[in-house]
Coordinates of C-alpha atoms and ligand atoms in Angstrom, one line a residue:
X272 CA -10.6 -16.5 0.8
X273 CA -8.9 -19.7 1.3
X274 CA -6.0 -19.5 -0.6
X275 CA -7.7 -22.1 -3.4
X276 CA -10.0 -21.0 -6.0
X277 CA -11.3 -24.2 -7.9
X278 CA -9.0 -25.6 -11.0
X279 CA -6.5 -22.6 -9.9
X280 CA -3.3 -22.7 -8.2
X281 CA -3.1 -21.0 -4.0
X282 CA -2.1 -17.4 -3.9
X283 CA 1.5 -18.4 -3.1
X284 CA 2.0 -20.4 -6.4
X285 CA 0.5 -18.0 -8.1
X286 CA 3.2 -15.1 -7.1
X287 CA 5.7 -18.1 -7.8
X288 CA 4.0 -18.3 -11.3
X289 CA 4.6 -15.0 -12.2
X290 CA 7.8 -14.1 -10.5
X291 CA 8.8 -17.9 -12.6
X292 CA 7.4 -15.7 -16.3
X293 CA 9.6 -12.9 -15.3
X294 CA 12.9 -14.6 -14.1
X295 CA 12.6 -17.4 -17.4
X296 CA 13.7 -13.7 -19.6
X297 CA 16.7 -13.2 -17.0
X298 CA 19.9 -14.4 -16.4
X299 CA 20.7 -15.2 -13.0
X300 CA 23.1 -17.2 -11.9
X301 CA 22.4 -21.1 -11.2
X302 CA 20.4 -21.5 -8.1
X303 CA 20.3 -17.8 -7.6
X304 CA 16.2 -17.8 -8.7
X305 CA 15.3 -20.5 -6.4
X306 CA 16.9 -18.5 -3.1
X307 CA 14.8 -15.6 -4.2
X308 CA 12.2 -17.6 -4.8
X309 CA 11.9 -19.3 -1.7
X310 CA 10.2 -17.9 1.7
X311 CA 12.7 -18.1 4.3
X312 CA 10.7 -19.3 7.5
X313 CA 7.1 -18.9 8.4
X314 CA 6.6 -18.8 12.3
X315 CA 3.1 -20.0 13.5
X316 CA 2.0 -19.6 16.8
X317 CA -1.2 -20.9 18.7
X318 CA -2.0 -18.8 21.7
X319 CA -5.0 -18.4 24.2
X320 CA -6.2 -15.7 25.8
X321 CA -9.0 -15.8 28.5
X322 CA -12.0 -14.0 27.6
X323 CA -16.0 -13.8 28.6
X324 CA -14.8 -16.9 31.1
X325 CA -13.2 -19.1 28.6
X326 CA -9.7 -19.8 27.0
X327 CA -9.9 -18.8 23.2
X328 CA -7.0 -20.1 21.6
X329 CA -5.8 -18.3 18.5
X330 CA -3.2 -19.2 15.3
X331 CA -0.9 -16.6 13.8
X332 CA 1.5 -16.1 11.2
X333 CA 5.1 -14.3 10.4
X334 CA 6.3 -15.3 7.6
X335 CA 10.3 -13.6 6.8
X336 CA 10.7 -14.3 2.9
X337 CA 14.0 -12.6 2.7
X338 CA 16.8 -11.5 4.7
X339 CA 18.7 -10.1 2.2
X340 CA 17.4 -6.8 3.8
X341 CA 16.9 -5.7 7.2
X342 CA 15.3 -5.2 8.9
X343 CA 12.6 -7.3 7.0
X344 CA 9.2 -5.0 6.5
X345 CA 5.3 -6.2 6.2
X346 CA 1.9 -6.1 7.7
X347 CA -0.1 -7.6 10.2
X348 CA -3.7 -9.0 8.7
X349 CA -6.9 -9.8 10.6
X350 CA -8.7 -12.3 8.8
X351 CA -10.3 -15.3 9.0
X352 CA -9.0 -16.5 5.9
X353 CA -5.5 -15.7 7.3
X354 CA -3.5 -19.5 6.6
X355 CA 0.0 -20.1 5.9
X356 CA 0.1 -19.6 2.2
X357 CA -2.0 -16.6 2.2
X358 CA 1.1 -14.6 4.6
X359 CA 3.4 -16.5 2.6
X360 CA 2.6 -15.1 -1.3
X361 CA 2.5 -11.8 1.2
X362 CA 5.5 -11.9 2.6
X363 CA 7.2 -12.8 -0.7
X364 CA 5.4 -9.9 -2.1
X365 CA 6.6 -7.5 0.5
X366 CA 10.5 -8.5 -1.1
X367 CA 9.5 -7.6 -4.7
X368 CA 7.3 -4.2 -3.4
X369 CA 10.8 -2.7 -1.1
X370 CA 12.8 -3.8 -4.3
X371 CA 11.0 -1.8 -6.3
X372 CA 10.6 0.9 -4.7
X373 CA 13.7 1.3 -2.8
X374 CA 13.0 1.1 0.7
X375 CA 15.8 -1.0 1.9
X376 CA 13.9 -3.9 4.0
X377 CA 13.5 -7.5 3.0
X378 CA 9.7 -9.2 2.5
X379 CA 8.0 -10.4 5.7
X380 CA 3.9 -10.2 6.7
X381 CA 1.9 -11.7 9.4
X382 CA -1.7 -12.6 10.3
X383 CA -3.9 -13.7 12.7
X384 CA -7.0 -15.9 12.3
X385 CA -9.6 -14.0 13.6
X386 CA -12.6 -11.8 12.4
X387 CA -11.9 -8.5 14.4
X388 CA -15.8 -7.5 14.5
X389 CA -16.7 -10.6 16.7
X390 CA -14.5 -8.8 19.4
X391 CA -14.6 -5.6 22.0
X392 CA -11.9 -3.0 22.1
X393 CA -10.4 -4.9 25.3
X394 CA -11.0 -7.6 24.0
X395 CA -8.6 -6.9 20.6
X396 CA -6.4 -5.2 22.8
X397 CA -5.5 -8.3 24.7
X398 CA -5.3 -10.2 21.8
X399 CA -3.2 -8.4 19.8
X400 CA -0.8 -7.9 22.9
X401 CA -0.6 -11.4 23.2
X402 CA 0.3 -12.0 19.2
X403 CA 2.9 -9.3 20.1
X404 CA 4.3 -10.4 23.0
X405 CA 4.6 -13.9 21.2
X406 CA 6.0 -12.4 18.1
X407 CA 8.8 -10.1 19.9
X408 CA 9.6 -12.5 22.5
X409 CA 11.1 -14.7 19.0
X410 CA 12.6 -11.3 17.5
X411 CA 10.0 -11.6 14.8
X412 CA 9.1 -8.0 16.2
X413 CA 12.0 -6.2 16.2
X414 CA 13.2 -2.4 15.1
X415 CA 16.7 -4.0 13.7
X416 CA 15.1 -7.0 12.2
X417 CA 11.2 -7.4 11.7
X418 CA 9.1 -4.3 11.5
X419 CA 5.5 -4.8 11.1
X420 CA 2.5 -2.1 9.5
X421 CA -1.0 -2.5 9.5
X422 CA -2.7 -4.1 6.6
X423 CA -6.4 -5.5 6.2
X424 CA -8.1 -5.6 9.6
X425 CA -5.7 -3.5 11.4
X426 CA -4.7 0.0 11.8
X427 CA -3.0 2.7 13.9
X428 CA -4.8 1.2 17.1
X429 CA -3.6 -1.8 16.8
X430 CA 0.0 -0.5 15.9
X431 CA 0.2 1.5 19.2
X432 CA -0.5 -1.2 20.8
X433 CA 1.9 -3.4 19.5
X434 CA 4.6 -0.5 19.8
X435 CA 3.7 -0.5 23.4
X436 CA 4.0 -4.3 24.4
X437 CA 7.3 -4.2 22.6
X438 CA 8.5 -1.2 24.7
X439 CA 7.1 -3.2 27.3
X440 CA 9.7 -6.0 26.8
X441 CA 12.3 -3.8 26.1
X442 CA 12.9 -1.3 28.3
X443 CA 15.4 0.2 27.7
X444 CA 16.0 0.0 24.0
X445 CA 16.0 3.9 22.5
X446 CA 14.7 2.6 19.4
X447 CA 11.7 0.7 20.5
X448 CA 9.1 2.9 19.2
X449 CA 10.7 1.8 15.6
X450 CA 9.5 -2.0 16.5
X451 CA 6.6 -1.2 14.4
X452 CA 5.1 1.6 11.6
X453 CA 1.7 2.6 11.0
X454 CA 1.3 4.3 14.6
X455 CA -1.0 7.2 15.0
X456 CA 1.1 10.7 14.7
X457 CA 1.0 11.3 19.0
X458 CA 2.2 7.0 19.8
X459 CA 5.2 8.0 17.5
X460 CA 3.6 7.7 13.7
X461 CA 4.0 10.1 10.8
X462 CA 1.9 12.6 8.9
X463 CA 0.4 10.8 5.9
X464 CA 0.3 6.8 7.1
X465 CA -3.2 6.5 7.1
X466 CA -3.9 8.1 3.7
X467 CA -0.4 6.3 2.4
X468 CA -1.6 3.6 0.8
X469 CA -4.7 4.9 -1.3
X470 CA -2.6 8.4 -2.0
X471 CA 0.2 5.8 -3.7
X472 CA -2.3 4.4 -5.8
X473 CA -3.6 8.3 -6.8
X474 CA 0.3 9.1 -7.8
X475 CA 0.5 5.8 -10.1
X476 CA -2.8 6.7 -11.9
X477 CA -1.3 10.1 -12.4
X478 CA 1.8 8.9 -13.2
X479 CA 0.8 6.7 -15.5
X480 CA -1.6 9.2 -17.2
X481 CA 1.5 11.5 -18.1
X482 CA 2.8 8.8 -20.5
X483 CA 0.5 8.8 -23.9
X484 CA 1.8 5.8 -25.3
X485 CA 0.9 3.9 -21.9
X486 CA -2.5 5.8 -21.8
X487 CA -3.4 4.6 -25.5
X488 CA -1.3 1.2 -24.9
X489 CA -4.8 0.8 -22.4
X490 CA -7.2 1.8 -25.2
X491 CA -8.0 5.3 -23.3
X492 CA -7.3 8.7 -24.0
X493 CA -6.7 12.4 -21.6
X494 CA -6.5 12.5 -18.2
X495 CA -8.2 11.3 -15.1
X496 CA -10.7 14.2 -15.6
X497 CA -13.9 12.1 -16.1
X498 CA -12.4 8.6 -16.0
X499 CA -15.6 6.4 -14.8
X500 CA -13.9 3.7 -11.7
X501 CA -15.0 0.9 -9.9
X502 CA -13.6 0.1 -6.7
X503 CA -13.7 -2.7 -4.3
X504 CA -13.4 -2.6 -1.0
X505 CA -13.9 0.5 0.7
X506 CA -11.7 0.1 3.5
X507 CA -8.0 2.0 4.6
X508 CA -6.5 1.9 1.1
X509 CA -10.3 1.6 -1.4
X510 CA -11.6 4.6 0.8
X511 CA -8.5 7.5 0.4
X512 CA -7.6 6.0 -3.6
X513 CA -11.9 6.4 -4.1
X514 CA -11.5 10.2 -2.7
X515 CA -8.2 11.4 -3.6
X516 CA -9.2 10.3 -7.2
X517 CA -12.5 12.2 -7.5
X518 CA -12.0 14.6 -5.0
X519 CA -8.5 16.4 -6.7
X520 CA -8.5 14.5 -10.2
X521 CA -12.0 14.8 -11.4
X522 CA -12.7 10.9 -11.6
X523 CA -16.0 9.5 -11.3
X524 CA -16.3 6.8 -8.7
X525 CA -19.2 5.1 -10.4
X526 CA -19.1 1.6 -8.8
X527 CA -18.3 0.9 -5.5
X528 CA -18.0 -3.3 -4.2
X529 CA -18.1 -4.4 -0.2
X530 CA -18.7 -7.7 1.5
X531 CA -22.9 -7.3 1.5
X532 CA -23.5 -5.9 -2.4
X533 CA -22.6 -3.0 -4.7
X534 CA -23.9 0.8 -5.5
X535 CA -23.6 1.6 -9.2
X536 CA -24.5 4.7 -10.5
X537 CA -22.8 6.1 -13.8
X538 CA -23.5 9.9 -12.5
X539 CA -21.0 9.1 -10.1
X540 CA -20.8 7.8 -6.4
X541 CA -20.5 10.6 -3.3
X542 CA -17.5 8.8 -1.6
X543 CA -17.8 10.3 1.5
X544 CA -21.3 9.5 2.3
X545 CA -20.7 6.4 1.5
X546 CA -18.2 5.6 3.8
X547 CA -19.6 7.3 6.4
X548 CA -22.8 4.7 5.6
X549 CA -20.6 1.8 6.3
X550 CA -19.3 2.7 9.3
X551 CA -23.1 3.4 10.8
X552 CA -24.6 0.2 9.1
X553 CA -21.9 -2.2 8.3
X554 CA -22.3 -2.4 4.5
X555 CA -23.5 -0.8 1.0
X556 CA -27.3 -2.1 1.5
X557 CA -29.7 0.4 2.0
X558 CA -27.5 3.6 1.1
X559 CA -29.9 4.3 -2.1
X560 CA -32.5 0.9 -3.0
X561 CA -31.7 2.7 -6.9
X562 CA -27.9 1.5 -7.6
X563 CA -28.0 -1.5 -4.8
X564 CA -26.4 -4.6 -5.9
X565 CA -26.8 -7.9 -4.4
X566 CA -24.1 -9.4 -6.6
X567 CA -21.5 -7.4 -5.7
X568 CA -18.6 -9.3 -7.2
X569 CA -20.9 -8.7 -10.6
X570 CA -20.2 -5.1 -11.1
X571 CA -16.1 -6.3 -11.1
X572 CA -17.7 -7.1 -14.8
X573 CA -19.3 -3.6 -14.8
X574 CA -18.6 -1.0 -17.7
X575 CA -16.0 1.2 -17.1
X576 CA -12.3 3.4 -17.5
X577 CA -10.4 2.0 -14.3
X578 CA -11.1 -1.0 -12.0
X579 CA -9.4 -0.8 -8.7
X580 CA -9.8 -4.0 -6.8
X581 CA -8.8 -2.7 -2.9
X582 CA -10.0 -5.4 -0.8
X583 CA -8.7 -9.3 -1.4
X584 CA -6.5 -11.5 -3.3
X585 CA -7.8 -13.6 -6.2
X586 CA -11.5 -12.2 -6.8
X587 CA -10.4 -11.9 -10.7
X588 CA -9.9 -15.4 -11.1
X589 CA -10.3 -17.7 -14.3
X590 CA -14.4 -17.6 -13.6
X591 CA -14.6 -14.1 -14.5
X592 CA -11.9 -12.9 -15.8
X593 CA -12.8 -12.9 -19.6
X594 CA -15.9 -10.6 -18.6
X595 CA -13.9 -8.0 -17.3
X596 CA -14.8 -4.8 -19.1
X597 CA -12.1 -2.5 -17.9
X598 CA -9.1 -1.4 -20.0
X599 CA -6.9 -0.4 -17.3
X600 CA -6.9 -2.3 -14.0
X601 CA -4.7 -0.9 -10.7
X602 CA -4.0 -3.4 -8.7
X603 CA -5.0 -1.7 -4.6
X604 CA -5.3 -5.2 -3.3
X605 CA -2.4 -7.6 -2.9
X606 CA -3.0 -10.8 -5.3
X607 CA -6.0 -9.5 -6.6
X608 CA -6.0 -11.4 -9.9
X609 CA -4.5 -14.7 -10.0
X610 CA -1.7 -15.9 -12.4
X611 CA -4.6 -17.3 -14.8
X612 CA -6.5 -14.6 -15.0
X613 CA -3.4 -12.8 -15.3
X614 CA -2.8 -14.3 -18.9
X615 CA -6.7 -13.9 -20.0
X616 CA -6.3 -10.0 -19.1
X617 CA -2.8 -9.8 -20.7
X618 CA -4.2 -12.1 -24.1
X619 CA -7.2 -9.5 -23.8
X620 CA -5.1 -6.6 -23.7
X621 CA -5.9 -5.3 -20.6
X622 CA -3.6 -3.2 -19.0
X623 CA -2.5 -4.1 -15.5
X624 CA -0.8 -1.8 -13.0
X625 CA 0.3 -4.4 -10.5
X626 CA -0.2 -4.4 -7.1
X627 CA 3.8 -4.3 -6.1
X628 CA 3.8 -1.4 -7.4
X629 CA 0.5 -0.2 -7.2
X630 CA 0.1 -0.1 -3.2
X631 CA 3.6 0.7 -2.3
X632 CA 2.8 3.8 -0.9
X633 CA 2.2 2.1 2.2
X634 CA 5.9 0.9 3.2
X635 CA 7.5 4.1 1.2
X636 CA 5.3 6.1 4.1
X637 CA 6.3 3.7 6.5
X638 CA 9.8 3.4 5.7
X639 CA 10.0 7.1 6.2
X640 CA 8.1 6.7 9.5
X641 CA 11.1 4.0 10.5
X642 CA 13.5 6.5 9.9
X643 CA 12.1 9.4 11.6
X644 CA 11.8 7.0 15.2
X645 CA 15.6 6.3 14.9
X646 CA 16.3 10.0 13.9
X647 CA 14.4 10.8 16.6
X648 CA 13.0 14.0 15.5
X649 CA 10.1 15.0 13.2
X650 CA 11.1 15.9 9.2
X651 CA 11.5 19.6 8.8
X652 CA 12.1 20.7 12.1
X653 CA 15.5 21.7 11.8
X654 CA 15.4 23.3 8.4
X655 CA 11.4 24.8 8.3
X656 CA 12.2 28.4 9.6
X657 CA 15.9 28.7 8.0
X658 CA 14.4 28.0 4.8
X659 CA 11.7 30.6 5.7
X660 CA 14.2 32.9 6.4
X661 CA 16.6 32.2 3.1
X662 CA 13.1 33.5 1.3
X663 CA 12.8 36.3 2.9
X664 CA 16.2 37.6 1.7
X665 CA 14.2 37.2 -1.9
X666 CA 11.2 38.6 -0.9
X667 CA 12.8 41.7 0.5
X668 CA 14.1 42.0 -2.5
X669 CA 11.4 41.3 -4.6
X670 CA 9.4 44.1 -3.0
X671 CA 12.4 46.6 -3.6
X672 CA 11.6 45.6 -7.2
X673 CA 8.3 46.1 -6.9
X674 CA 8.3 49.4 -5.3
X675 CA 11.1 50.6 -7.5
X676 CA 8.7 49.6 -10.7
X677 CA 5.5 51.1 -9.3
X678 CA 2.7 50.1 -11.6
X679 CA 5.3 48.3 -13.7
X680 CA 5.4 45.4 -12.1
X681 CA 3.8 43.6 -9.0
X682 CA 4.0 40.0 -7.5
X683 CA 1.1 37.7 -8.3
X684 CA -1.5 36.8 -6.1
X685 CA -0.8 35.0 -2.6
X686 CA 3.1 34.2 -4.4
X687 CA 4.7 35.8 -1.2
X688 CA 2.7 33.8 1.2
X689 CA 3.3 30.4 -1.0
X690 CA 6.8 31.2 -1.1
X691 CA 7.4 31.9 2.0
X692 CA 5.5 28.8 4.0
X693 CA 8.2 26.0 4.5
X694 CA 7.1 22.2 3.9
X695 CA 5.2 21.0 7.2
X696 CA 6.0 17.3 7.9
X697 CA 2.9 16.2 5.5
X698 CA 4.1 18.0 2.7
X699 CA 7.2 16.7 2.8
X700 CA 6.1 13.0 3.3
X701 CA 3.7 13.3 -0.1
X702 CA 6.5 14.9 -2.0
X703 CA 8.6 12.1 -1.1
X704 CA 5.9 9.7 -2.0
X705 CA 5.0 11.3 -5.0
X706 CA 8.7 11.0 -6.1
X707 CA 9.0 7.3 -5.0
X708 CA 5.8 6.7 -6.9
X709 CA 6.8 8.2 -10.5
X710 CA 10.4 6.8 -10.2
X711 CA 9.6 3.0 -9.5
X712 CA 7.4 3.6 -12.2
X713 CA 9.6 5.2 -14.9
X714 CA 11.9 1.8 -13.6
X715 CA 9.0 -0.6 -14.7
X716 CA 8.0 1.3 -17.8
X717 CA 11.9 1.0 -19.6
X718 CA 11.6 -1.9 -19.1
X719 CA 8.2 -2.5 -20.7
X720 CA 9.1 -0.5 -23.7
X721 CA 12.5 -1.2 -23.9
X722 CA 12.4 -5.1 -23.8
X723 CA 10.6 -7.0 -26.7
X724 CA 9.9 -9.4 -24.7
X725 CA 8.3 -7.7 -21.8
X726 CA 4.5 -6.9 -22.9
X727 CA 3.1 -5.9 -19.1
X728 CA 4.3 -3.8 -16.6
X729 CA 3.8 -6.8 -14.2
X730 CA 6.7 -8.5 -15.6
X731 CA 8.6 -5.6 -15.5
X732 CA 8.1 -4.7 -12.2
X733 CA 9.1 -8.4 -11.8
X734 CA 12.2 -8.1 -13.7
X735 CA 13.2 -4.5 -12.5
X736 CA 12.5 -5.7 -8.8
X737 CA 14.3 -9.3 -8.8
X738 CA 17.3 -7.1 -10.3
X739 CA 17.8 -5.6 -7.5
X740 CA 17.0 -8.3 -4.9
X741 CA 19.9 -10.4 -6.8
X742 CA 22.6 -7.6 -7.3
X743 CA 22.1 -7.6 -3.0
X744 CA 22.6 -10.9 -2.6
X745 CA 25.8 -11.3 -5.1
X746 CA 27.2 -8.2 -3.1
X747 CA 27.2 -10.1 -0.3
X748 CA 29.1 -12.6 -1.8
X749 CA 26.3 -15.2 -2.0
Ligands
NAD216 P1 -9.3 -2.8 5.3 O1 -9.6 -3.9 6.2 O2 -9.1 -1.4 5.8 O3 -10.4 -2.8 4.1 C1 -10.8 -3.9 3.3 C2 -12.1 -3.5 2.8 O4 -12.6 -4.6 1.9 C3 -13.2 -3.5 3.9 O5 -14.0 -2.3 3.6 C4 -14.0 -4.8 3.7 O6 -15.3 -4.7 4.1 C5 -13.9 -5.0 2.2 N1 -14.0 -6.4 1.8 C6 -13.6 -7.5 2.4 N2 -14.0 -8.6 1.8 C7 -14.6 -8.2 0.7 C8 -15.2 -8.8 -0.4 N3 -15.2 -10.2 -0.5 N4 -15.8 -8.1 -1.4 C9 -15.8 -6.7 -1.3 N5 -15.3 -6.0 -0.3 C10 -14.7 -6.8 0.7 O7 -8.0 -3.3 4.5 P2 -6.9 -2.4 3.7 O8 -5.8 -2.1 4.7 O9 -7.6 -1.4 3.0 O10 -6.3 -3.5 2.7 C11 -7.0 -3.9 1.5 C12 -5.9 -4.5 0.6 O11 -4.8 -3.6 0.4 C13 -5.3 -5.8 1.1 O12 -5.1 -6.7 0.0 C14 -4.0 -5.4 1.7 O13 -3.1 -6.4 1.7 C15 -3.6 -4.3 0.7 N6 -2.7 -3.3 1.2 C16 -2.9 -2.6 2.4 C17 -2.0 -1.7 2.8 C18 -2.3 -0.7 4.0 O14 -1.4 0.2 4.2 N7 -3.3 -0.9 4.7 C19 -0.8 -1.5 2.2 C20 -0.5 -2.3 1.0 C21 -1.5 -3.2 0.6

């Protein structure tokens, strides 16, 4: 997508748009909103890089939107519809998202113009070594200042990589392998990266399902337990939210939307198979002629509980927008409706769960990932087998009991074994997901209850985010 979708404003003034709704029900100071507004900088390189016997020369993007953070935090895209008001509506996203969810960074994001299929594994390598190498040489890659994830069209190979060239540069800095997040577990990474995103966007949905008044405020009713979802985009973050969601909640993934068509089936979708589909035959064709689609963007209009658009910005847009059947939309994607469609959807009552909030679960995994390369040490390791041990005073105790009561009393089931096993670094990086998940969301919520006139959590998260990114700056005396 190119940014402009006819009669509507680019993805950049349509963040401004709705961070403008939001800050017109606060009270900054004067001039205040227009700092926060603005993106700071937006670096753009043009590289080559010699390959089958010819120069190819290549534009990228890093776009800082504000320092009043840092390092500043955001992904690297591969896309050919990468430009510089896609990274910046990103980037400015990325300052709202690590305001809202506490992970102290400002907004940054990057992106190269390129469509990564056309290319080789040696091929990307050298290319994405290149972007590096132009990106750190400028400190725009940087553990102290700009710290860079994957995001559509990149993933844990290209982060090593990147983590490498940096190390590379800088030999001897003892923090280098905190240049960059999203790094498979043995290059540095953390337990739980991969799955980050799409498990984020499984703790909203739950989270939001243990509120009744939200649950009804969205015309439905119960639990996820049955709840019929569309998703688009089966890629890192559609793929884990598609199987966490049917897998361990009991939803029914009835529609699923990729680049080449749609499979709809109201029984309910096998996730799994269909992923592993894609990665044999490049799309959604041919998996079963029943359900197949051509139209995929149609089945965005498809009956159904929960829609979760996980692949692009602005695909609900004003020429569809008023045929969207879903009550309750979570935003996966960044931008995924635009500001128009936005106010159709909020008119219609449709309930949005926005994508600042929705797909944070990325940079809360990844700021924990930051923070475990400067530490230096993996979570748990110090604490695991003490905490093991502190049981075992219990259990001892517990079997005194139960010996002493003979038929009495007796524990339950596996309880010693549960009790026993300390949190491995996993665990402990969903738990603190999980918790990062229902807190930024009980922050958005008073808001949206509290505030007559707040009427989506969209402008709450706005509200509750901007907050934050203000009370920064006037601490600093700015
Ligand atoms: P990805 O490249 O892994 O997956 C994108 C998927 O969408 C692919 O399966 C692709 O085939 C599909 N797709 C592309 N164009 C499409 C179209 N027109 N119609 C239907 N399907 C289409 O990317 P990702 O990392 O999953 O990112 C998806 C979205 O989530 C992006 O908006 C990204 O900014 C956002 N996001 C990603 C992360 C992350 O950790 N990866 C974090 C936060 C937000």
């Amino acid at each position: 997508m190119d940014g402009s979708i006819a009669n509507e404003p680019s993805f950049r003034e349509s963040v401004d748009l709705m961070f403008n709704h939001a800050v017109a029900l606060m009270d900054l100071p004067p001039g205040l909103e227009d700092k926060i507004r603005v993106c700071n900088s937006t670096y753009v390189v043009r590289f080559g890089v010699k390959l089958r016997g010819s120069i190819h020369t290549f534009t990228g993007y890093r776009s800082v939107h504000s320092e009043h953070m840092e390092p500043v935090k955001g992904g690297i895209r591969y896309s050919m519809g990468v430009n510089q008001d896609e990274v910046e509506a990103l980037a400015a996203l990325m300052t709202y998202k690590c305001a809202l969810v506490e992970t102290p960074f400002g907004g940054s994001k990057g992106g190269l113009c390129i469509d990564p299929r056309e290319y080789d594994e040696d091929e990307l390598e050298r290319i994405t070594r290149r972007f590096a190498y132009e990106l750190a040489k400028r400190d725009l890659i940087d553990p102290a200042q700009n710290v860079p994830a994957p995001d559509m069209g990149t993933g844990e190979r290209e982060m090593a990589w990147i983590a490498d060239q940096y190390a590379r540069m800088n030999t001897t800095d003892i923090n280098a392998k905190a240049c960059v997040t999203g790094k498979p577990p043995h290059a540095g990474g953390i337990q739980g990266r991969v799955e980050a995103t799409g498990r984020g966007v499984q703790y909203a949905l739950q989270e939001f399902f243990r509120h009744a008044d939200d649950v009804k405020a969205a015309n439905l009713s119960g639990t996820l337990d049955g709840k019929r979802i569309i998703v688009q985009g089966l890629g890192n973050v559609g793929y884990h939210a598609a199987k966490f969601l049917s897998e361990e909640d009991g939803a029914k993934i009835t529609g699923i939307i990729e680049r080449d068509g749609a499979l709809f089936d109201e029984d309910g979708l096998d996730v799994a198979a269909v992923h592993d589909w894609i990665a044999k035959h490049g799309g959604v064709k041919g998996f079963s002629a029943s359900g197949y689609v051509e139209n995929g963007a149609s089945v965005l209009e498809n009956d159904c509980d929960i829609l979760i658009p996980a692949a692009l910005e602005g695909v609900i847009n004003l020429s569809n927008a008023d045929r969207v059947k879903a009550p309750l939309i979570i935003e996966a994607a960044n931008g995924p409706v635009t500001a128009g469609a936005d106010d159709i959807l909020r008119k219609k009552g449709t309930v949005i769960i926005p994508d600042m909030y929705a797909n944070a679960g990325g940079v809360t995994v990844s700021y924990f990932e930051w923070v475990k390369n400067l530490s230096h040490i993996r979570f748990g390791r110090m604490q695991r087998r003490q905490e093991e041990s502190r049981h075992m005073l219990i259990i001892n105790e517990l079997e005194r009991l139960d010996e002493h009561l003979g038929d009495a009393w007796s524990m339950t089931g596996n309880f010693k074994e549960k009790y026993l096993r300390g949190a491995d670094e996993l665990e402990l990086v969903r738990s603190g997901l999980d918790d990062t998940m229902r807190a930024a969301y009980q922050a958005m919520r008073h808001v949206w209850h509290t505030r007559d006139d707040v009427s989506d959590l969209r402008t709450a998260a706005y509200i509750v985010a901007i907050e934050r990114v203000a009370a920064s700056y006037k601490a600093k005396g700015l």
